Amino acid sequence: MDQWYHYLLLIAVGFIVGFINTVAGGGSLLSLALLIFFGIPPTVANGTNRVAIAIQSMLGVAGFKSKGVSTFPFNIYLGISALLGSLVGANIAVEVSGATFNKILAVVMIAVLLIIIFKPKLKAEDIQERITGKYLWIGIIAFFFFGVYGGFINAGLGFIIILFLHYANHMSLVRANATKVAVVLIYTLAALTVFIYHDKIIWEIGLVLAIGNGSGAWVASRVSVARGDGFIKKFLMLMIIVMAVKLWFF
């Protein structure tokens, strides 16, 4: 990071990552790859990236709220569960490197793509949200494990969260997206604390990256509400294909 244009590249890539993460997921794979390319050790890159994700999520939540989209307090319940899981995942991340993790994640991405393609479309009369009772508890249990993964590496989790909320809780993709962004904010703050404690963050780089991530998240949150579920579904499918190919072959 000894050249001025490296910082401009960080901001530009951060904007793309923030947009992708807010509308779908998987963008963090791009920012992590860039940080490692700059010579930052993988564990430190993972921790530094969390600074940008936290800022991105804050602005994403604000963007959705400015458009009148909020799932409070459901998102808080899921967020607390994911927070507990993220503490477990982050503590694993600071000690262990994910060697064969990329190919495993690629398989997961393909599975998600198949779900999108072949899962029967929810009928209008079925889009009645199920966010109380047993469906709330199912969500709380699932999001603990989502949090473990999110605390460990986070990349690609957005796909799974959106689809889970859409099919398990019958949320529209827009509201599922707004819930996802809020949950990611909550558990990322917990994971960030672990990385700070273990001194795995380069603050200067993380904050510069956050400028891009936050800007991309703000734009994406407002665009996704304006364009609706169709836009999000197409974007999801495109990003899943791109990320799966990248993970498997590169």
C-alpha positions as MATLAB code, in Angstrom:
seq = 'MDQWYHYLLLIAVGFIVGFINTVAGGGSLLSLALLIFFGIPPTVANGTNRVAIAIQSMLGVAGFKSKGVSTFPFNIYLGISALLGSLVGANIAVEVSGATFNKILAVVMIAVLLIIIFKPKLKAEDIQERITGKYLWIGIIAFFFFGVYGGFINAGLGFIIILFLHYANHMSLVRANATKVAVVLIYTLAALTVFIYHDKIIWEIGLVLAIGNGSGAWVASRVSVARGDGFIKKFLMLMIIVMAVKLWFF';
ca = [
       0.000    0.000    0.000;
       2.855    2.376   -0.824;
       1.227    3.902   -3.920;
      -1.566    6.493   -3.815;
      -3.586    4.713   -6.488;
      -3.822    1.643   -4.261;
      -6.185    3.623   -2.059;
      -8.318    4.644   -5.042;
      -8.469    0.980   -6.061;
      -9.556    0.053   -2.545;
     -12.413    2.563   -2.679;
     -13.495    1.473   -6.172;
     -13.450   -2.232   -5.289;
     -15.133   -1.420   -1.972;
     -18.031    0.259   -3.788;
     -18.563   -2.826   -5.950;
     -18.300   -5.108   -2.917;
     -20.722   -2.997   -0.869;
     -23.249   -3.042   -3.696;
     -22.941   -6.802   -4.247;
     -23.085   -7.616   -0.522;
     -26.185   -5.495    0.030;
     -28.179   -6.748   -2.964;
     -27.049  -10.368   -2.829;
     -23.830  -11.561   -1.193;
     -20.365  -12.880   -1.956;
     -18.712   -9.526   -2.551;
     -16.343  -10.021    0.352;
     -14.517  -12.659   -1.676;
     -13.406   -9.844   -3.966;
     -12.221   -7.509   -1.208;
     -10.451  -10.332    0.631;
      -8.637  -11.313   -2.568;
      -7.531   -7.702   -3.101;
      -6.238   -7.327    0.460;
      -4.280  -10.573    0.203;
      -2.946   -9.445   -3.203;
      -1.579   -6.345   -1.456;
       0.477   -8.675    0.741;
      -1.696   -8.647    3.861;
      -1.738  -12.012    5.706;
      -5.086  -13.827    5.205;
      -6.127  -13.648    8.868;
      -5.370   -9.921    9.040;
      -7.135   -9.386    5.706;
     -10.161  -11.183    7.150;
     -10.162   -8.921   10.204;
      -9.489   -5.722    8.243;
     -12.340   -6.540    5.876;
     -14.756   -6.588    8.845;
     -14.263   -2.845    9.360;
     -15.638   -2.210    5.871;
     -18.457   -4.741    6.312;
     -19.567   -3.060    9.547;
     -19.729    0.407    7.914;
     -21.364   -1.079    4.818;
     -24.054   -2.730    6.940;
     -24.769    0.452    8.908;
     -25.369    2.424    5.729;
     -27.333   -0.448    4.193;
     -29.693   -0.503    7.178;
     -30.054    3.281    6.954;
     -30.752    3.051    3.226;
     -33.513    0.462    3.636;
     -35.011    2.393    6.532;
     -35.051    5.597    4.466;
     -37.248    3.698    1.998;
     -39.557    2.495    4.771;
     -38.310   -1.117    4.850;
     -37.634   -2.528    8.320;
     -38.329   -5.900    9.989;
     -37.776   -4.849   13.597;
     -37.852   -6.648   16.065;
     -37.550   -9.888   14.062;
     -34.135   -8.836   12.737;
     -32.908   -8.165   16.287;
     -33.849  -11.655   17.503;
     -32.026  -13.259   14.583;
     -29.123  -10.844   14.972;
     -28.552  -11.720   18.626;
     -28.508  -15.429   17.794;
     -26.072  -14.826   14.916;
     -23.937  -12.656   17.206;
     -23.422  -15.554   19.610;
     -22.486  -17.811   16.717;
     -20.107  -15.242   15.257;
     -18.084  -15.152   18.469;
     -17.429  -18.856   17.994;
     -16.581  -18.467   14.298;
     -14.330  -15.447   14.739;
     -12.288  -17.162   17.439;
     -11.753  -20.083   15.057;
     -10.805  -17.684   12.247;
      -7.992  -16.003   14.159;
      -6.353  -19.385   14.770;
      -7.098  -21.412   11.640;
      -6.675  -20.709    7.919;
      -9.339  -21.974    5.530;
      -7.295  -24.121    3.116;
      -9.841  -26.236    1.220;
     -12.682  -23.951    2.207;
     -13.030  -22.342   -1.242;
     -14.076  -25.545   -3.018;
     -16.555  -26.376   -0.280;
     -18.062  -22.908   -0.604;
     -18.250  -23.317   -4.397;
     -20.380  -26.452   -3.934;
     -22.628  -24.521   -1.538;
     -23.041  -21.736   -4.110;
     -24.097  -24.210   -6.811;
     -26.602  -25.754   -4.396;
     -28.044  -22.310   -3.739;
     -28.310  -21.656   -7.478;
     -30.232  -24.909   -7.975;
     -32.611  -23.897   -5.181;
     -33.280  -20.575   -6.914;
     -33.899  -22.246  -10.278;
     -35.979  -25.250   -9.230;
     -37.734  -24.117   -6.064;
     -41.426  -23.497   -6.847;
     -42.224  -19.817   -6.896;
     -44.217  -18.654   -3.886;
     -47.717  -17.641   -4.874;
     -49.009  -14.214   -3.899;
     -51.363  -15.729   -1.345;
     -48.439  -17.577    0.260;
     -46.371  -14.434    0.817;
     -47.692  -14.029    4.296;
     -44.712  -13.670    6.542;
     -44.079  -16.351    9.133;
     -41.918  -14.589   11.704;
     -43.529  -15.613   14.992;
     -44.003  -18.827   16.968;
     -42.154  -21.896   15.707;
     -40.894  -20.061   12.618;
     -39.182  -17.491   14.817;
     -37.466  -20.241   16.806;
     -36.422  -22.095   13.660;
     -34.883  -18.844   12.462;
     -33.090  -18.241   15.762;
     -31.519  -21.722   15.669;
     -30.533  -21.444   12.001;
     -29.026  -17.999   12.453;
     -26.758  -19.183   15.249;
     -25.037  -21.443   12.714;
     -25.130  -18.726   10.065;
     -23.361  -16.574   12.645;
     -20.629  -19.175   13.181;
     -19.882  -19.102    9.463;
     -20.225  -15.335    9.326;
     -17.758  -14.909   12.172;
     -15.319  -17.243   10.472;
     -15.214  -15.712    6.968;
     -18.644  -14.206    6.088;
     -18.145  -14.375    2.297;
     -21.142  -15.835    0.459;
     -23.413  -16.010    3.491;
     -25.772  -13.360    2.118;
     -27.071  -15.801   -0.495;
     -28.043  -18.349    2.131;
     -29.661  -15.813    4.457;
     -31.835  -14.281    1.732;
     -33.057  -17.651    0.487;
     -33.693  -18.946    3.998;
     -35.812  -15.918    4.897;
     -37.653  -16.068    1.580;
     -38.582  -19.739    1.700;
     -38.699  -20.473    5.430;
     -40.248  -17.208    6.600;
     -42.066  -16.271    3.363;
     -40.463  -12.839    3.225;
     -40.310  -10.904   -0.018;
     -36.752  -10.675   -1.345;
     -36.651   -6.967   -0.539;
     -37.647   -7.492    3.103;
     -35.372  -10.540    3.362;
     -32.547   -8.356    2.094;
     -33.276   -5.637    4.647;
     -33.319   -8.262    7.416;
     -30.038   -9.743    6.188;
     -28.263   -6.379    6.264;
     -29.388   -5.711    9.850;
     -28.348   -9.179   11.030;
     -24.946   -8.879    9.339;
     -24.387   -5.568   11.126;
     -25.095   -7.104   14.530;
     -22.889  -10.180   14.202;
     -20.120   -8.308   12.383;
     -19.705   -5.951   15.335;
     -19.195   -8.989   17.579;
     -16.715  -10.617   15.184;
     -14.906   -7.299   14.789;
     -14.392   -7.175   18.552;
     -12.637  -10.549   18.453;
     -10.354   -9.469   15.608;
      -9.544   -6.220   17.452;
      -8.692   -8.159   20.613;
      -6.271  -10.367   18.661;
      -4.778   -7.350   16.831;
      -5.766   -8.648   13.375;
      -6.836   -5.326   11.817;
      -5.018   -2.679    9.783;
      -7.247    0.293   10.531;
      -6.044    2.653    7.814;
      -6.780    0.151    5.070;
     -10.039   -1.006    6.650;
     -11.406    2.537    6.891;
     -10.423    3.415    3.308;
     -12.108    0.246    2.073;
     -15.131    1.183    4.183;
     -15.579    4.416    2.207;
     -16.251    2.333   -0.885;
     -18.252   -0.380    0.868;
     -20.483    2.116    2.612;
     -21.177    4.090   -0.562;
     -22.021    0.922   -2.482;
     -24.313   -0.306    0.282;
     -26.252    2.979    0.426;
     -26.845    2.965   -3.333;
     -27.705   -0.748   -3.418;
     -30.233   -0.586   -0.576;
     -32.197    2.128   -2.327;
     -31.933    0.576   -5.790;
     -33.090   -2.848   -4.572;
     -36.208   -1.358   -2.986;
     -36.994    0.633   -6.126;
     -36.404   -2.273   -8.526;
     -38.100   -4.947   -6.408;
     -37.836   -8.740   -6.129;
     -37.213   -9.420   -9.825;
     -34.022   -7.356   -9.816;
     -32.735   -9.044   -6.660;
     -33.458  -12.561   -7.984;
     -31.566  -11.939  -11.238;
     -28.681  -10.328   -9.390;
     -28.547  -13.250   -6.957;
     -28.365  -15.807   -9.749;
     -25.649  -13.892  -11.611;
     -23.458  -13.436   -8.543;
     -23.824  -17.047   -7.424;
     -22.628  -18.289  -10.837;
     -19.692  -15.854  -10.870;
     -18.614  -16.651   -7.302;
     -18.923  -20.426   -7.744;
     -16.768  -20.378  -10.886;
     -14.180  -18.138   -9.229;
     -13.948  -20.283   -6.115;
     -13.677  -23.563   -7.993;
     -11.225  -22.650  -10.732;
      -9.161  -19.812   -9.252;
];
